[in-house]
């Protein structure tokens, strides 16, 4: 992707093209998921689940360039903001799980860039399986996990 001594404009074009292709890949993966609810989040997991490709030098360069020039990552930023807006809709309590899953995958991606050997295959599969399972949690399951607010014991709300 980045050739040694490439002019900045060429590097910027490469970064922007990579990010646009990633956004398209996410769309294709989500569209191919037979279960619509959580499909975008499972696509995100799949797209960022390969430690080897996450840790290659192009990904490190991509991260450094995108941090230094966020305008190049506009398509991914827009996608995440659109998904966040949908996920943070109060009418859909489990939507927030999508935000958490994507943040976890972003963290795993950066972790892979820094140390691709941090998790062995078994540990990584366990992480991916849990994140994928979270994308299928229903509103009722989330309410049960969080528990109902504890009721005050009777008589404790009166002055002594």
JSON list of C-alpha atoms in Angstrom, two decimals:
[
{"chain": "A", "resi": 1, "resn": "UNK", "atom": "CA", "xyz": [0.00, 0.00, 0.00]},
{"chain": "A", "resi": 2, "resn": "UNK", "atom": "CA", "xyz": [2.40, 2.72, 1.16]},
{"chain": "A", "resi": 3, "resn": "UNK", "atom": "CA", "xyz": [5.59, 2.74, -0.84]},
{"chain": "A", "resi": 4, "resn": "UNK", "atom": "CA", "xyz": [8.76, 4.14, 0.76]},
{"chain": "A", "resi": 5, "resn": "UNK", "atom": "CA", "xyz": [9.12, 7.83, 0.02]},
{"chain": "A", "resi": 6, "resn": "UNK", "atom": "CA", "xyz": [5.60, 8.16, -1.35]},
{"chain": "A", "resi": 7, "resn": "UNK", "atom": "CA", "xyz": [4.33, 11.73, -1.43]},
{"chain": "A", "resi": 8, "resn": "UNK", "atom": "CA", "xyz": [1.85, 12.66, 1.29]},
{"chain": "A", "resi": 9, "resn": "UNK", "atom": "CA", "xyz": [-0.97, 13.07, -1.24]},
{"chain": "A", "resi": 10, "resn": "UNK", "atom": "CA", "xyz": [-0.50, 9.46, -2.41]},
{"chain": "A", "resi": 11, "resn": "UNK", "atom": "CA", "xyz": [-0.51, 8.17, 1.17]},
{"chain": "A", "resi": 12, "resn": "UNK", "atom": "CA", "xyz": [-3.65, 10.17, 1.94]},
{"chain": "A", "resi": 13, "resn": "UNK", "atom": "CA", "xyz": [-5.38, 8.75, -1.14]},
{"chain": "A", "resi": 14, "resn": "UNK", "atom": "CA", "xyz": [-4.39, 5.21, -0.12]},
{"chain": "A", "resi": 15, "resn": "UNK", "atom": "CA", "xyz": [-5.68, 5.71, 3.42]},
{"chain": "A", "resi": 16, "resn": "UNK", "atom": "CA", "xyz": [-8.95, 7.18, 2.22]},
{"chain": "A", "resi": 17, "resn": "UNK", "atom": "CA", "xyz": [-9.39, 4.32, -0.28]},
{"chain": "A", "resi": 18, "resn": "UNK", "atom": "CA", "xyz": [-8.72, 1.73, 2.47]},
{"chain": "A", "resi": 19, "resn": "UNK", "atom": "CA", "xyz": [-11.29, 3.30, 4.76]},
{"chain": "A", "resi": 20, "resn": "UNK", "atom": "CA", "xyz": [-13.89, 3.56, 2.01]},
{"chain": "A", "resi": 21, "resn": "UNK", "atom": "CA", "xyz": [-13.32, -0.11, 1.14]},
{"chain": "A", "resi": 22, "resn": "UNK", "atom": "CA", "xyz": [-13.68, -1.01, 4.83]},
{"chain": "A", "resi": 23, "resn": "UNK", "atom": "CA", "xyz": [-17.02, 0.81, 5.00]},
{"chain": "A", "resi": 24, "resn": "UNK", "atom": "CA", "xyz": [-18.18, -1.07, 1.87]},
{"chain": "A", "resi": 25, "resn": "UNK", "atom": "CA", "xyz": [-16.97, -4.37, 3.38]},
{"chain": "A", "resi": 26, "resn": "UNK", "atom": "CA", "xyz": [-18.94, -3.65, 6.56]},
{"chain": "A", "resi": 27, "resn": "UNK", "atom": "CA", "xyz": [-22.03, -3.01, 4.46]},
{"chain": "A", "resi": 28, "resn": "UNK", "atom": "CA", "xyz": [-21.58, -6.23, 2.47]},
{"chain": "A", "resi": 29, "resn": "UNK", "atom": "CA", "xyz": [-21.06, -8.27, 5.63]},
{"chain": "A", "resi": 30, "resn": "UNK", "atom": "CA", "xyz": [-24.12, -6.75, 7.32]},
{"chain": "A", "resi": 31, "resn": "UNK", "atom": "CA", "xyz": [-26.25, -7.28, 4.20]},
{"chain": "A", "resi": 32, "resn": "UNK", "atom": "CA", "xyz": [-25.24, -10.94, 4.03]},
{"chain": "A", "resi": 33, "resn": "UNK", "atom": "CA", "xyz": [-26.23, -11.60, 7.66]},
{"chain": "A", "resi": 34, "resn": "UNK", "atom": "CA", "xyz": [-29.57, -13.45, 7.70]},
{"chain": "A", "resi": 35, "resn": "UNK", "atom": "CA", "xyz": [-30.47, -11.87, 11.06]},
{"chain": "A", "resi": 36, "resn": "UNK", "atom": "CA", "xyz": [-31.02, -8.12, 10.66]},
{"chain": "A", "resi": 37, "resn": "UNK", "atom": "CA", "xyz": [-30.90, -7.18, 14.36]},
{"chain": "A", "resi": 38, "resn": "UNK", "atom": "CA", "xyz": [-27.23, -6.73, 15.31]},
{"chain": "A", "resi": 39, "resn": "UNK", "atom": "CA", "xyz": [-26.00, -7.38, 11.74]},
{"chain": "A", "resi": 40, "resn": "UNK", "atom": "CA", "xyz": [-23.92, -4.19, 11.56]},
{"chain": "A", "resi": 41, "resn": "UNK", "atom": "CA", "xyz": [-22.25, -5.04, 14.86]},
{"chain": "A", "resi": 42, "resn": "UNK", "atom": "CA", "xyz": [-21.47, -8.61, 13.79]},
{"chain": "A", "resi": 43, "resn": "UNK", "atom": "CA", "xyz": [-20.05, -7.18, 10.54]},
{"chain": "A", "resi": 44, "resn": "UNK", "atom": "CA", "xyz": [-17.79, -4.93, 12.61]},
{"chain": "A", "resi": 45, "resn": "UNK", "atom": "CA", "xyz": [-16.62, -7.93, 14.64]},
{"chain": "A", "resi": 46, "resn": "UNK", "atom": "CA", "xyz": [-15.86, -9.93, 11.48]},
{"chain": "A", "resi": 47, "resn": "UNK", "atom": "CA", "xyz": [-14.08, -7.04, 9.78]},
{"chain": "A", "resi": 48, "resn": "UNK", "atom": "CA", "xyz": [-11.73, -6.47, 12.72]},
{"chain": "A", "resi": 49, "resn": "UNK", "atom": "CA", "xyz": [-11.34, -10.02, 14.03]},
{"chain": "A", "resi": 50, "resn": "UNK", "atom": "CA", "xyz": [-8.18, -11.07, 12.18]},
{"chain": "A", "resi": 51, "resn": "UNK", "atom": "CA", "xyz": [-5.23, -10.29, 14.47]},
{"chain": "A", "resi": 52, "resn": "UNK", "atom": "CA", "xyz": [-2.68, -10.90, 11.74]},
{"chain": "A", "resi": 53, "resn": "UNK", "atom": "CA", "xyz": [-4.17, -8.45, 9.28]},
{"chain": "A", "resi": 54, "resn": "UNK", "atom": "CA", "xyz": [-4.91, -5.96, 12.08]},
{"chain": "A", "resi": 55, "resn": "UNK", "atom": "CA", "xyz": [-1.26, -5.96, 13.11]},
{"chain": "A", "resi": 56, "resn": "UNK", "atom": "CA", "xyz": [0.32, -5.51, 9.68]},
{"chain": "A", "resi": 57, "resn": "UNK", "atom": "CA", "xyz": [2.27, -2.34, 8.96]},
{"chain": "A", "resi": 58, "resn": "UNK", "atom": "CA", "xyz": [-0.43, -0.95, 6.69]},
{"chain": "A", "resi": 59, "resn": "UNK", "atom": "CA", "xyz": [-2.90, -0.99, 9.59]},
{"chain": "A", "resi": 60, "resn": "UNK", "atom": "CA", "xyz": [-0.41, 0.84, 11.82]},
{"chain": "A", "resi": 61, "resn": "UNK", "atom": "CA", "xyz": [0.15, 3.40, 9.08]},
{"chain": "A", "resi": 62, "resn": "UNK", "atom": "CA", "xyz": [-3.59, 3.65, 8.58]},
{"chain": "A", "resi": 63, "resn": "UNK", "atom": "CA", "xyz": [-4.13, 4.35, 12.28]},
{"chain": "A", "resi": 64, "resn": "UNK", "atom": "CA", "xyz": [-1.34, 6.93, 12.42]},
{"chain": "A", "resi": 65, "resn": "UNK", "atom": "CA", "xyz": [-2.54, 8.71, 9.29]},
{"chain": "A", "resi": 66, "resn": "UNK", "atom": "CA", "xyz": [-6.21, 8.66, 10.31]},
{"chain": "A", "resi": 67, "resn": "UNK", "atom": "CA", "xyz": [-5.34, 10.07, 13.75]},
{"chain": "A", "resi": 68, "resn": "UNK", "atom": "CA", "xyz": [-3.21, 12.79, 12.21]},
{"chain": "A", "resi": 69, "resn": "UNK", "atom": "CA", "xyz": [-5.70, 13.53, 9.44]},
{"chain": "A", "resi": 70, "resn": "UNK", "atom": "CA", "xyz": [-9.21, 12.56, 10.60]},
{"chain": "A", "resi": 71, "resn": "UNK", "atom": "CA", "xyz": [-10.74, 14.06, 7.46]},
{"chain": "A", "resi": 72, "resn": "UNK", "atom": "CA", "xyz": [-9.43, 10.97, 5.62]},
{"chain": "A", "resi": 73, "resn": "UNK", "atom": "CA", "xyz": [-11.57, 8.73, 7.80]},
{"chain": "A", "resi": 74, "resn": "UNK", "atom": "CA", "xyz": [-14.78, 10.70, 7.25]},
{"chain": "A", "resi": 75, "resn": "UNK", "atom": "CA", "xyz": [-16.67, 7.75, 5.75]},
{"chain": "A", "resi": 76, "resn": "UNK", "atom": "CA", "xyz": [-15.93, 5.53, 8.77]},
{"chain": "A", "resi": 77, "resn": "UNK", "atom": "CA", "xyz": [-16.61, 8.35, 11.22]},
{"chain": "A", "resi": 78, "resn": "UNK", "atom": "CA", "xyz": [-19.94, 9.02, 9.49]},
{"chain": "A", "resi": 79, "resn": "UNK", "atom": "CA", "xyz": [-20.84, 5.31, 9.56]},
{"chain": "A", "resi": 80, "resn": "UNK", "atom": "CA", "xyz": [-20.04, 5.02, 13.27]},
{"chain": "A", "resi": 81, "resn": "UNK", "atom": "CA", "xyz": [-21.98, 8.17, 14.13]},
{"chain": "A", "resi": 82, "resn": "UNK", "atom": "CA", "xyz": [-25.00, 6.91, 12.17]},
{"chain": "A", "resi": 83, "resn": "UNK", "atom": "CA", "xyz": [-24.82, 3.54, 13.93]},
{"chain": "A", "resi": 84, "resn": "UNK", "atom": "CA", "xyz": [-24.33, 5.25, 17.30]},
{"chain": "A", "resi": 85, "resn": "UNK", "atom": "CA", "xyz": [-27.38, 7.43, 16.71]},
{"chain": "A", "resi": 86, "resn": "UNK", "atom": "CA", "xyz": [-29.47, 4.35, 15.94]},
{"chain": "A", "resi": 87, "resn": "UNK", "atom": "CA", "xyz": [-27.98, 2.38, 18.83]},
{"chain": "A", "resi": 88, "resn": "UNK", "atom": "CA", "xyz": [-28.49, 5.11, 21.41]},
{"chain": "A", "resi": 89, "resn": "UNK", "atom": "CA", "xyz": [-32.20, 5.49, 20.61]},
{"chain": "A", "resi": 90, "resn": "UNK", "atom": "CA", "xyz": [-33.94, 5.25, 24.02]},
{"chain": "A", "resi": 91, "resn": "UNK", "atom": "CA", "xyz": [-36.69, 3.23, 22.38]},
{"chain": "A", "resi": 92, "resn": "UNK", "atom": "CA", "xyz": [-34.23, 0.41, 21.70]},
{"chain": "A", "resi": 93, "resn": "UNK", "atom": "CA", "xyz": [-32.52, -0.43, 25.01]},
{"chain": "A", "resi": 94, "resn": "UNK", "atom": "CA", "xyz": [-30.21, -3.11, 23.59]},
{"chain": "A", "resi": 95, "resn": "UNK", "atom": "CA", "xyz": [-28.90, -0.74, 20.93]},
{"chain": "A", "resi": 96, "resn": "UNK", "atom": "CA", "xyz": [-26.25, 0.49, 23.35]},
{"chain": "A", "resi": 97, "resn": "UNK", "atom": "CA", "xyz": [-24.70, -2.97, 23.12]},
{"chain": "A", "resi": 98, "resn": "UNK", "atom": "CA", "xyz": [-23.78, -2.16, 19.51]},
{"chain": "A", "resi": 99, "resn": "UNK", "atom": "CA", "xyz": [-21.80, 0.87, 20.67]},
{"chain": "A", "resi": 100, "resn": "UNK", "atom": "CA", "xyz": [-20.04, -1.25, 23.30]},
{"chain": "A", "resi": 101, "resn": "UNK", "atom": "CA", "xyz": [-19.23, -3.99, 20.76]},
{"chain": "A", "resi": 102, "resn": "UNK", "atom": "CA", "xyz": [-17.77, -1.52, 18.27]},
{"chain": "A", "resi": 103, "resn": "UNK", "atom": "CA", "xyz": [-15.73, 0.21, 20.97]},
{"chain": "A", "resi": 104, "resn": "UNK", "atom": "CA", "xyz": [-14.40, -3.18, 22.08]},
{"chain": "A", "resi": 105, "resn": "UNK", "atom": "CA", "xyz": [-13.45, -4.07, 18.50]},
{"chain": "A", "resi": 106, "resn": "UNK", "atom": "CA", "xyz": [-11.76, -0.69, 18.03]},
{"chain": "A", "resi": 107, "resn": "UNK", "atom": "CA", "xyz": [-9.74, -1.40, 21.17]},
{"chain": "A", "resi": 108, "resn": "UNK", "atom": "CA", "xyz": [-8.88, -4.90, 19.99]},
{"chain": "A", "resi": 109, "resn": "UNK", "atom": "CA", "xyz": [-7.77, -3.50, 16.61]},
{"chain": "A", "resi": 110, "resn": "UNK", "atom": "CA", "xyz": [-5.40, -1.03, 18.31]},
{"chain": "A", "resi": 111, "resn": "UNK", "atom": "CA", "xyz": [-4.22, -3.77, 20.67]},
{"chain": "A", "resi": 112, "resn": "UNK", "atom": "CA", "xyz": [-3.42, -5.97, 17.65]},
{"chain": "A", "resi": 113, "resn": "UNK", "atom": "CA", "xyz": [-1.41, -3.17, 16.06]},
{"chain": "A", "resi": 114, "resn": "UNK", "atom": "CA", "xyz": [0.63, -2.83, 19.26]},
{"chain": "A", "resi": 115, "resn": "UNK", "atom": "CA", "xyz": [0.89, -6.56, 20.10]},
{"chain": "A", "resi": 116, "resn": "UNK", "atom": "CA", "xyz": [-0.66, -9.17, 17.80]},
{"chain": "A", "resi": 117, "resn": "UNK", "atom": "CA", "xyz": [0.30, -11.95, 20.24]},
{"chain": "A", "resi": 118, "resn": "UNK", "atom": "CA", "xyz": [-1.58, -10.54, 23.24]},
{"chain": "A", "resi": 119, "resn": "UNK", "atom": "CA", "xyz": [-4.30, -13.22, 22.94]},
{"chain": "A", "resi": 120, "resn": "UNK", "atom": "CA", "xyz": [-3.85, -16.79, 21.79]},
{"chain": "A", "resi": 121, "resn": "UNK", "atom": "CA", "xyz": [-6.38, -18.36, 19.40]},
{"chain": "A", "resi": 122, "resn": "UNK", "atom": "CA", "xyz": [-8.50, -19.81, 22.23]},
{"chain": "A", "resi": 123, "resn": "UNK", "atom": "CA", "xyz": [-8.66, -16.51, 24.12]},
{"chain": "A", "resi": 124, "resn": "UNK", "atom": "CA", "xyz": [-9.41, -14.59, 20.95]},
{"chain": "A", "resi": 125, "resn": "UNK", "atom": "CA", "xyz": [-12.23, -16.99, 19.99]},
{"chain": "A", "resi": 126, "resn": "UNK", "atom": "CA", "xyz": [-13.70, -16.58, 23.47]},
{"chain": "A", "resi": 127, "resn": "UNK", "atom": "CA", "xyz": [-13.66, -12.78, 23.11]},
{"chain": "A", "resi": 128, "resn": "UNK", "atom": "CA", "xyz": [-15.20, -12.91, 19.60]},
{"chain": "A", "resi": 129, "resn": "UNK", "atom": "CA", "xyz": [-17.87, -15.40, 20.69]},
{"chain": "A", "resi": 130, "resn": "UNK", "atom": "CA", "xyz": [-18.91, -13.24, 23.64]},
{"chain": "A", "resi": 131, "resn": "UNK", "atom": "CA", "xyz": [-19.06, -10.06, 21.56]},
{"chain": "A", "resi": 132, "resn": "UNK", "atom": "CA", "xyz": [-21.04, -11.86, 18.86]},
{"chain": "A", "resi": 133, "resn": "UNK", "atom": "CA", "xyz": [-23.45, -13.26, 21.47]},
{"chain": "A", "resi": 134, "resn": "UNK", "atom": "CA", "xyz": [-23.98, -9.77, 22.85]},
{"chain": "A", "resi": 135, "resn": "UNK", "atom": "CA", "xyz": [-25.29, -8.65, 19.43]},
{"chain": "A", "resi": 136, "resn": "UNK", "atom": "CA", "xyz": [-28.18, -11.09, 19.90]},
{"chain": "A", "resi": 137, "resn": "UNK", "atom": "CA", "xyz": [-29.27, -9.99, 23.38]},
{"chain": "A", "resi": 138, "resn": "UNK", "atom": "CA", "xyz": [-32.95, -8.98, 23.49]},
{"chain": "A", "resi": 139, "resn": "UNK", "atom": "CA", "xyz": [-34.40, -6.05, 25.42]},
{"chain": "A", "resi": 140, "resn": "UNK", "atom": "CA", "xyz": [-35.88, -8.47, 27.98]},
{"chain": "A", "resi": 141, "resn": "UNK", "atom": "CA", "xyz": [-32.55, -10.25, 28.43]},
{"chain": "A", "resi": 142, "resn": "UNK", "atom": "CA", "xyz": [-30.77, -6.92, 28.91]},
{"chain": "A", "resi": 143, "resn": "UNK", "atom": "CA", "xyz": [-33.32, -5.84, 31.53]},
{"chain": "A", "resi": 144, "resn": "UNK", "atom": "CA", "xyz": [-32.81, -9.14, 33.36]},
{"chain": "A", "resi": 145, "resn": "UNK", "atom": "CA", "xyz": [-29.01, -8.77, 33.22]},
{"chain": "A", "resi": 146, "resn": "UNK", "atom": "CA", "xyz": [-29.17, -5.23, 34.56]},
{"chain": "A", "resi": 147, "resn": "UNK", "atom": "CA", "xyz": [-31.83, -6.12, 37.10]},
{"chain": "A", "resi": 148, "resn": "UNK", "atom": "CA", "xyz": [-34.74, -3.96, 38.07]},
{"chain": "A", "resi": 149, "resn": "UNK", "atom": "CA", "xyz": [-33.96, -1.04, 40.33]},
{"chain": "A", "resi": 150, "resn": "UNK", "atom": "CA", "xyz": [-34.00, -2.17, 43.93]},
{"chain": "A", "resi": 151, "resn": "UNK", "atom": "CA", "xyz": [-37.08, -1.08, 45.82]},
{"chain": "A", "resi": 152, "resn": "UNK", "atom": "CA", "xyz": [-36.54, 0.81, 49.03]},
{"chain": "A", "resi": 153, "resn": "UNK", "atom": "CA", "xyz": [-37.40, -1.23, 52.11]},
{"chain": "A", "resi": 154, "resn": "UNK", "atom": "CA", "xyz": [-40.67, -0.02, 53.62]},
{"chain": "A", "resi": 155, "resn": "UNK", "atom": "CA", "xyz": [-40.39, 2.52, 56.38]},
{"chain": "A", "resi": 156, "resn": "UNK", "atom": "CA", "xyz": [-36.87, 3.66, 55.53]},
{"chain": "A", "resi": 157, "resn": "UNK", "atom": "CA", "xyz": [-38.07, 6.70, 53.62]},
{"chain": "A", "resi": 158, "resn": "UNK", "atom": "CA", "xyz": [-39.73, 8.24, 56.71]},
{"chain": "A", "resi": 159, "resn": "UNK", "atom": "CA", "xyz": [-37.82, 10.62, 58.99]},
{"chain": "A", "resi": 160, "resn": "UNK", "atom": "CA", "xyz": [-36.72, 9.14, 62.29]}
]
